[in-house]
Every structure is written in structure tokens, then in C-alpha cells.
mmCIF file of C-alpha atoms in Angstrom:
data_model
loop_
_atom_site.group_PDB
_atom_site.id
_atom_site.type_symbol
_atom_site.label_atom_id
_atom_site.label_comp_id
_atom_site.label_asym_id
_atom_site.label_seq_id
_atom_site.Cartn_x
_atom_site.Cartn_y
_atom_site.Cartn_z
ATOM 1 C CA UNK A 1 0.000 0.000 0.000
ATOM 2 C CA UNK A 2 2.866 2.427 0.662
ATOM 3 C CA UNK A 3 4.493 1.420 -2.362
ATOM 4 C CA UNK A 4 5.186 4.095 -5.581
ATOM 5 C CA UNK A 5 6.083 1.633 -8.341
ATOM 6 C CA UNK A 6 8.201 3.337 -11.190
ATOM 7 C CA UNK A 7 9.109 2.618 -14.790
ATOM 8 C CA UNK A 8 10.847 1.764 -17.095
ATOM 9 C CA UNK A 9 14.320 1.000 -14.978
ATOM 10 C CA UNK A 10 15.920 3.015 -17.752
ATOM 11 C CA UNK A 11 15.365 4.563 -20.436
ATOM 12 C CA UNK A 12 17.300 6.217 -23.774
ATOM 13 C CA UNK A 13 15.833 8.456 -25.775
ATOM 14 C CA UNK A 14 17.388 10.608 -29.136
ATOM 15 C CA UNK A 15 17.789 14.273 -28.478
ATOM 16 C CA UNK A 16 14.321 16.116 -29.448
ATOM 17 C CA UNK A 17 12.460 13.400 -28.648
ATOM 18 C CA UNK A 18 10.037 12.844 -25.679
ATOM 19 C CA UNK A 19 10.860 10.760 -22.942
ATOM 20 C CA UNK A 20 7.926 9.448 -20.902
ATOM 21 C CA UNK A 21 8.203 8.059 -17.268
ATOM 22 C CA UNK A 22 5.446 6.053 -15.664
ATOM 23 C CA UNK A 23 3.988 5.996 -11.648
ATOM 24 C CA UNK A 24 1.590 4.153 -10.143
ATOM 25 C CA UNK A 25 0.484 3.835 -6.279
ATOM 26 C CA UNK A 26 -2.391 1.947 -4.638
ATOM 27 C CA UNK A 27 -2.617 3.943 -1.243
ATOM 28 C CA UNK A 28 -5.616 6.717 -1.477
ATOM 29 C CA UNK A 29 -3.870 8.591 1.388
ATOM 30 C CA UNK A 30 -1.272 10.178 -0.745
ATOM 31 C CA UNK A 31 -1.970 13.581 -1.309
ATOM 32 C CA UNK A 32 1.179 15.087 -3.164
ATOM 33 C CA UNK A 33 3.498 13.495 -6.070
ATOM 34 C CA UNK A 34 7.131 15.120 -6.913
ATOM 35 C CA UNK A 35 9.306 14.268 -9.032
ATOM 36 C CA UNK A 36 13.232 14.799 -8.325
ATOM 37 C CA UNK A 37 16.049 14.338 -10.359
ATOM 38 C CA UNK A 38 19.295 13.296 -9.820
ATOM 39 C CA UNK A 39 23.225 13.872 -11.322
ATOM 40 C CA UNK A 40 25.749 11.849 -10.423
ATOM 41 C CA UNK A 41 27.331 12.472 -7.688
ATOM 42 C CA UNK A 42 24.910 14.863 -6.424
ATOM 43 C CA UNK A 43 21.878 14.867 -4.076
ATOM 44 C CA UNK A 44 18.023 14.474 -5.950
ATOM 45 C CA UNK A 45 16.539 17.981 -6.339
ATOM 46 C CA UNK A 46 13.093 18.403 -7.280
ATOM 47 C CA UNK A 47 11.752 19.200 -10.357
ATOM 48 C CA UNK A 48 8.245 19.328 -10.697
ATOM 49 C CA UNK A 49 5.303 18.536 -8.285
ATOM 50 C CA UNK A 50 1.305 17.510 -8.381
ATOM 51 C CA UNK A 51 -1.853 17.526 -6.068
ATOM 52 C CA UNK A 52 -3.979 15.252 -6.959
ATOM 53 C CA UNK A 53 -7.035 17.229 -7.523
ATOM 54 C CA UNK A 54 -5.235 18.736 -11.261
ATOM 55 C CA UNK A 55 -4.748 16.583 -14.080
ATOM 56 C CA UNK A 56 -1.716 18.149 -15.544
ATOM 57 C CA UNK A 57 0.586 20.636 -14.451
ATOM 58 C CA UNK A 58 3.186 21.818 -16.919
ATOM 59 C CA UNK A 59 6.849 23.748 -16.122
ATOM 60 C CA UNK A 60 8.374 24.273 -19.502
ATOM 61 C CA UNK A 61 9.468 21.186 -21.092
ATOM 62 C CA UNK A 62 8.378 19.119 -17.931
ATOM 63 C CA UNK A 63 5.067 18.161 -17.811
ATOM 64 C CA UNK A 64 3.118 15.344 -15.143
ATOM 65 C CA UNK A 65 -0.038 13.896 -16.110
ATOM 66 C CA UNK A 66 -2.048 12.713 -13.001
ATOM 67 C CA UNK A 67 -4.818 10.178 -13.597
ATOM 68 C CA UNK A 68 -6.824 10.032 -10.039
ATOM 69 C CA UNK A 69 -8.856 6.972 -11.010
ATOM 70 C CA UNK A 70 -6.601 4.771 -12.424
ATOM 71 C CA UNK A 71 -3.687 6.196 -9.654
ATOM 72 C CA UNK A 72 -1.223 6.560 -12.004
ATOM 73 C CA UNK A 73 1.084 9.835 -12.747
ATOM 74 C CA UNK A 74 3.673 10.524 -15.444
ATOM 75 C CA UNK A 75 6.896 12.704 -16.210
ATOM 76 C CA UNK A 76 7.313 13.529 -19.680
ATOM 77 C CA UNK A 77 10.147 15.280 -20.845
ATOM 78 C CA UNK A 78 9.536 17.099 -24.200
ATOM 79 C CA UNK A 79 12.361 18.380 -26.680
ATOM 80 C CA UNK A 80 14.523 15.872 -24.409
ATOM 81 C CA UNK A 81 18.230 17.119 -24.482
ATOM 82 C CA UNK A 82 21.428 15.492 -23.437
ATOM 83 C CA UNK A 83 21.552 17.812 -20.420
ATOM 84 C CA UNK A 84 18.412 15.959 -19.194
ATOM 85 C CA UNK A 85 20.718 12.780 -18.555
ATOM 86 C CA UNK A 86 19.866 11.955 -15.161
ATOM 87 C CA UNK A 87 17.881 10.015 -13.120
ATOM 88 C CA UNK A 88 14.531 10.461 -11.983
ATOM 89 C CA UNK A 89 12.503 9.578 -9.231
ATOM 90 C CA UNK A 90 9.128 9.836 -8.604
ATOM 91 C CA UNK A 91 7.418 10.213 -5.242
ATOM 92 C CA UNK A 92 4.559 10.705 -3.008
ATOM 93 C CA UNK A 93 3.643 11.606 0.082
ATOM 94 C CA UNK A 94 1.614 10.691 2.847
ATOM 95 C CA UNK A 95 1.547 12.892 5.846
ATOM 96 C CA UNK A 96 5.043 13.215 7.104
ATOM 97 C CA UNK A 97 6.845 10.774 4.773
ATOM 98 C CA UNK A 98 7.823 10.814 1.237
ATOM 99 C CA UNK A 99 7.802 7.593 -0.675
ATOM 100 C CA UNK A 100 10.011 7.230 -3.528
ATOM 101 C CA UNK A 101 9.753 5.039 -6.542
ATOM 102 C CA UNK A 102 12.964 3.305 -7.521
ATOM 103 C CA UNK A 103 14.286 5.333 -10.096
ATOM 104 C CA UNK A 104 14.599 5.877 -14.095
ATOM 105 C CA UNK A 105 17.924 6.246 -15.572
ATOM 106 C CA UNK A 106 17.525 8.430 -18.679
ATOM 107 C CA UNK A 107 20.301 8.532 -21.535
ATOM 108 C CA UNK A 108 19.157 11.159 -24.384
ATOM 109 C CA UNK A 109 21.621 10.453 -27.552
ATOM 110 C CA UNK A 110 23.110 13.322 -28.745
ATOM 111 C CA UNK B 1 24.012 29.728 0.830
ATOM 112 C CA UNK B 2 21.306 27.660 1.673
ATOM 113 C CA UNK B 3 22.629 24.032 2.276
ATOM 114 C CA UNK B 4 22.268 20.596 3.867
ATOM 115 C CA UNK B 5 25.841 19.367 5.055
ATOM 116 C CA UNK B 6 26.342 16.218 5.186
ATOM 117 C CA UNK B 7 29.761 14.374 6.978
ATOM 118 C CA UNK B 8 31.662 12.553 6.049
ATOM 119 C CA UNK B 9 31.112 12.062 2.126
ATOM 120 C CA UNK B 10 32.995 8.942 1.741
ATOM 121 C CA UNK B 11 34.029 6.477 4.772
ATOM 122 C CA UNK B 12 35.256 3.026 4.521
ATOM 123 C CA UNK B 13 35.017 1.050 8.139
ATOM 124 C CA UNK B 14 34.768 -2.464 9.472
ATOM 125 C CA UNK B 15 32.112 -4.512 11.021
ATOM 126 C CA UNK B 16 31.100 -3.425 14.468
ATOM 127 C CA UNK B 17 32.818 -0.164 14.503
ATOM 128 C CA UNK B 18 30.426 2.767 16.057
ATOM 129 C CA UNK B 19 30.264 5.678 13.438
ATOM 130 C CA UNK B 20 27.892 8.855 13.053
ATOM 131 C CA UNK B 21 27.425 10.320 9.698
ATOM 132 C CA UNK B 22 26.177 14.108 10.429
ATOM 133 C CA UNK B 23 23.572 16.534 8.677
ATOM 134 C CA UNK B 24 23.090 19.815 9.565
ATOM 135 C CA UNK B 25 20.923 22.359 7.469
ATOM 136 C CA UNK B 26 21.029 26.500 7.777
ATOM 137 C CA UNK B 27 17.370 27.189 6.820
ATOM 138 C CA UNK B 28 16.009 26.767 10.157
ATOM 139 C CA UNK B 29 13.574 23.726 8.597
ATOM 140 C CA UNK B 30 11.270 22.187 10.663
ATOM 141 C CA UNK B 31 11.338 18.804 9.214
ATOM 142 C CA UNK B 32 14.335 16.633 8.663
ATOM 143 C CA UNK B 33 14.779 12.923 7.151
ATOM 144 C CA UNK B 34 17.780 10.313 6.456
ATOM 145 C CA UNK B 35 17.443 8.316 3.400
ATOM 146 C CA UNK B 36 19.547 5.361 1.788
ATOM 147 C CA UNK B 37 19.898 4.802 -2.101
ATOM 148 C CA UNK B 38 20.531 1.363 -2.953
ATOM 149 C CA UNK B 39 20.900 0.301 -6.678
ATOM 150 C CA UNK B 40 17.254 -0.754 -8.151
ATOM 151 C CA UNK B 41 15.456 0.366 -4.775
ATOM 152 C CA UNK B 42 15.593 3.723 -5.284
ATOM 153 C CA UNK B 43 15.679 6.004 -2.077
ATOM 154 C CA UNK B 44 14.313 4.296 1.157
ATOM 155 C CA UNK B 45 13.183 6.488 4.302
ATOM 156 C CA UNK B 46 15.260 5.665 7.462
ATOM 157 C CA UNK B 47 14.264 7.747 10.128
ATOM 158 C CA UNK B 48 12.538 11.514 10.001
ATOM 159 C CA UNK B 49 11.876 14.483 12.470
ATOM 160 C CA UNK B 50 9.364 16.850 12.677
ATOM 161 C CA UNK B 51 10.689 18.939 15.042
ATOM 162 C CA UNK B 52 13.428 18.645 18.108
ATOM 163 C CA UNK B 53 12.764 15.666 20.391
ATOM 164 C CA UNK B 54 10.653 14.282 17.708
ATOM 165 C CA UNK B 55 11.783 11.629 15.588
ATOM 166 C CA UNK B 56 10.228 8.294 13.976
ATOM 167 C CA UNK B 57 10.570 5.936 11.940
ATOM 168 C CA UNK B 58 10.978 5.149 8.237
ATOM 169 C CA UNK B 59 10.622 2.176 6.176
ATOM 170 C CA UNK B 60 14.245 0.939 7.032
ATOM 171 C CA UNK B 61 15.158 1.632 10.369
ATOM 172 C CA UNK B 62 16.987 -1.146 11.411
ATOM 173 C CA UNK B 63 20.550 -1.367 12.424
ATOM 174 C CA UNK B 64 20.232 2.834 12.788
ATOM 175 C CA UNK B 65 19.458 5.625 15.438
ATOM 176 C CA UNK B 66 19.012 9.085 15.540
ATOM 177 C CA UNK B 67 18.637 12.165 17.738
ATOM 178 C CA UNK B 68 17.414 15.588 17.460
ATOM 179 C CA UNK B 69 19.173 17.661 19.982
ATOM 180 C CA UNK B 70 18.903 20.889 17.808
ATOM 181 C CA UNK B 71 16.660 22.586 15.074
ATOM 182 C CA UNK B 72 19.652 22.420 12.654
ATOM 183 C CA UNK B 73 21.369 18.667 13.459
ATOM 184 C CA UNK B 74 20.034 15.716 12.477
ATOM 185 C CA UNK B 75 23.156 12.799 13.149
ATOM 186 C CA UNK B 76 22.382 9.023 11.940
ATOM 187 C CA UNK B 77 24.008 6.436 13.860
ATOM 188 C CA UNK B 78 25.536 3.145 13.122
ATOM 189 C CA UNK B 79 25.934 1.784 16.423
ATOM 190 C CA UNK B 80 27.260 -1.676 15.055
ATOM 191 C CA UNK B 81 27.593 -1.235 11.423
ATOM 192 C CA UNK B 82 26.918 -4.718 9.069
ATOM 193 C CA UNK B 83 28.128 -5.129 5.582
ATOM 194 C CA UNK B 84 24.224 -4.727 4.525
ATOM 195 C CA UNK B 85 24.050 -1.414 5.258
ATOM 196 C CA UNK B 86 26.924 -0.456 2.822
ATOM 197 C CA UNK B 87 24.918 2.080 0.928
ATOM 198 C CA UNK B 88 24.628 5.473 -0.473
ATOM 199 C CA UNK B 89 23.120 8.141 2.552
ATOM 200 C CA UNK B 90 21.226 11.101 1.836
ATOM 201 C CA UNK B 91 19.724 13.807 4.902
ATOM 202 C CA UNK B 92 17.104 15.734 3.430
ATOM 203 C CA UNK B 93 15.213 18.701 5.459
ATOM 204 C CA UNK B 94 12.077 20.711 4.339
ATOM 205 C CA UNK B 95 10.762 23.998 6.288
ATOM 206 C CA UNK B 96 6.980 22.191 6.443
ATOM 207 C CA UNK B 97 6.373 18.978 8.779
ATOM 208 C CA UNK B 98 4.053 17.692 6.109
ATOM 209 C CA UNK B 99 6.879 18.023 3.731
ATOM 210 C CA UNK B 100 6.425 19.790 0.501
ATOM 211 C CA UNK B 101 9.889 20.236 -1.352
ATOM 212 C CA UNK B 102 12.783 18.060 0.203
ATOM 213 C CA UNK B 103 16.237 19.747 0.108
ATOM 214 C CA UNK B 104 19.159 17.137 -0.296
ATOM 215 C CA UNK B 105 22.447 17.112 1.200
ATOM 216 C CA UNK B 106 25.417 15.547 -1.268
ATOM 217 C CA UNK B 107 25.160 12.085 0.197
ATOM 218 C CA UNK B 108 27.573 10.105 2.332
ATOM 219 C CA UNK B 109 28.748 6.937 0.639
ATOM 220 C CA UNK B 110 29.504 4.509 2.997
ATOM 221 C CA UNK B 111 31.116 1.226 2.892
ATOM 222 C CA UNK B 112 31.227 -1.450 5.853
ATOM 223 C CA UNK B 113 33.801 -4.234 5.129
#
């Protein structure tokens, strides 16, 4: 129930292309759904964020698509460039704790 | 600057040897957590505070402890550190109890021979 399950594992995608990263959680109680990112070497920083009660929020070329009923969310990356080579974690939360999913690795081909 | 410290960033010890990895964050955020990152499980909770005195579990608390003695410290201790919990460690700290946007130290890899 407390589990945010994340995919694919990894992912490569050419540059300009759209790279599309999947959630899905079963517990009802969640109530708020980041995403972070990650470089090597450094510390996940977030990126973009949902409530549940909005079906898409957008922040340039990051967009999440939240689907309530079928408790799914999604990360796509549009116009995906080689700087976007990270990985990426979704997440959600449930009163005081944050739940991550276990992480995309993203390669976008130059 | 805004930051979460972390210390050390890289330690290599043996079985059974007592060590404290320390965080300490200068935006005066209520809310502090430890995770680990282990390859293909992502980033698993450890312990979390909401405010001094107050601390509490995570998914993966065994083998750890922690104390929150001040606003701004958040130490995790190994009090008899196992090969199993060779891992990547990550404080975190946000200024809301229900936390919003986490703020990651730099991690602390460890590695217990």
C-alpha cells in the first residue's frame, strides 16, 4: 500500500524526442506526487510537483499527467536534451513521509 | 548559501565499529529525514523528524538511530555497522512537517567491510 512503483528502470531516448516516465500507487492517502532528479554524484533535487485534484501541471518542457482513477502519474520530458541525462525519481507523500519510486535512468543520444 | 551538510562524504570502516554520519541544514527547517539509495530500490526512508525531540521511523530503520538535539542537526548512527548497510546516505530537510519540497544534502557513501 505504501508502495510508488516506477518505470521503465531506464530509459534512452534521441535528443528532441520525448521521454515518458510512468507511476503508479495503490494507497488513497497520498496527497502530493514530486518528481526529483538526480546527477551523479549529487543529491536528488526536485523538479516538478502535483496535487492530486489537477490533471496536468506543466513547467516548460516538464510536464506530469495525473490520472486520479486509475492512480497513475507521469513525467514527460519534451524536446529531451542530453543535459536531461539523469535520473529520476518519482514520489509521493503521505503525511510526514515521502515515498520514492525506484528510479529511471535516462540517456538522451546526442 | 542555503545548504544541507552532510559528513563525512565517503568512509570506509569495518564490522562493528560505532560511526555517526552528520547533517546539519542552515534554513532553520522544521522537518528533517535520512534516506539510503541502494541500486534498483531507489531512495528508502530511514528515520525523520518533525521537530526537536521528535523523531520516527521510516521504512528501514533497522541497524540505525538518531537524535534531534537541535533545530539544525540531524546525526544518523551506526551503532554496530553490518556489511548490509553499505549504501549510499542522503539527509534531506524541508521547512513544512508535512513536507512539501525536500532539500538534499550531497550524500555520504559509505562502505562497511
Amino acid at each position: 500500500q505504501q508502495q510508488v512503483k516506477q518505470s521503465p528502470q531506464s530509459l534512452i531516448v534521441q535528443k528532441g524526442g520525448i521521454s515518458i516516465i510512468n507511476c503508479a500507487y495503490e494507497n488513497t492517502a497520498f496527497d502530493y506526487f514530486p518528481w526529483y532528479q538526480q546527477f551523479p554524484g549529487k543529491g536528488p533535487a526536485l523538479l516538478i510537483a502535483i496535487r492530486p485534484d489537477v490533471s496536468e501541471k506543466k513547467e516548460g518542457r516538464f510536464t506530469i499527467s495525473f490520472n486520479k482513477s486509475a492512480k497513475q502519474f507521469s513525467l514527460h520530458i519534451m524536446d529531451s536534451q542530453p543535459g536531461d541525462s539523469a535520473t529520476y525519481f518519482c514520489a509521493a507523500r503521505s503525511r510526514s513521509k515521502i515515498i520514492f519510486g525506484k528510479g529511471t535512468r535516462l540517456h538522451i543520444l546526442p | 548559501e542555503a545548504q544541507v551538510t552532510q559528513n563525512p562524504r565517503y568512509l570506509i570502516t569495518v564490522t562493528g565499529k560505532k560511526l555517526t554520519v552528520t547533517c546539519s541544514q542552515n534554513m532553520n527547517h522544521e522537518y528533517m529525514s535520512w534516506y539510503r539509495q541502494d541500486p534498483g530500490l531507489g531512495l528508502r526512508q530511514i528515520y525523520y523528524s518533525m521537530n526537536v525531540e521528535v523523531t520516527d521511523k521510516g521504512d528501514v530503520p533497522e541497524g540505525y538511530k538518531v537524535s534531534r538535539k537541535e533545530k539544525r542537526n540531524f546525526p544518523l548512527i551506526l551503532e554496530s555497522p553490518s556489511p548490509n548497510q553499505t549504501s549510499l546516505y542522503f539527509c534531506a530537510s524541508s521547512p513544512r512537517t508535512d513536507p512539501g519540497e525536500l532539500f538534499f544534502g550531497e550524500g555520504s557513501r559509505l562502505t562497511v567491510l
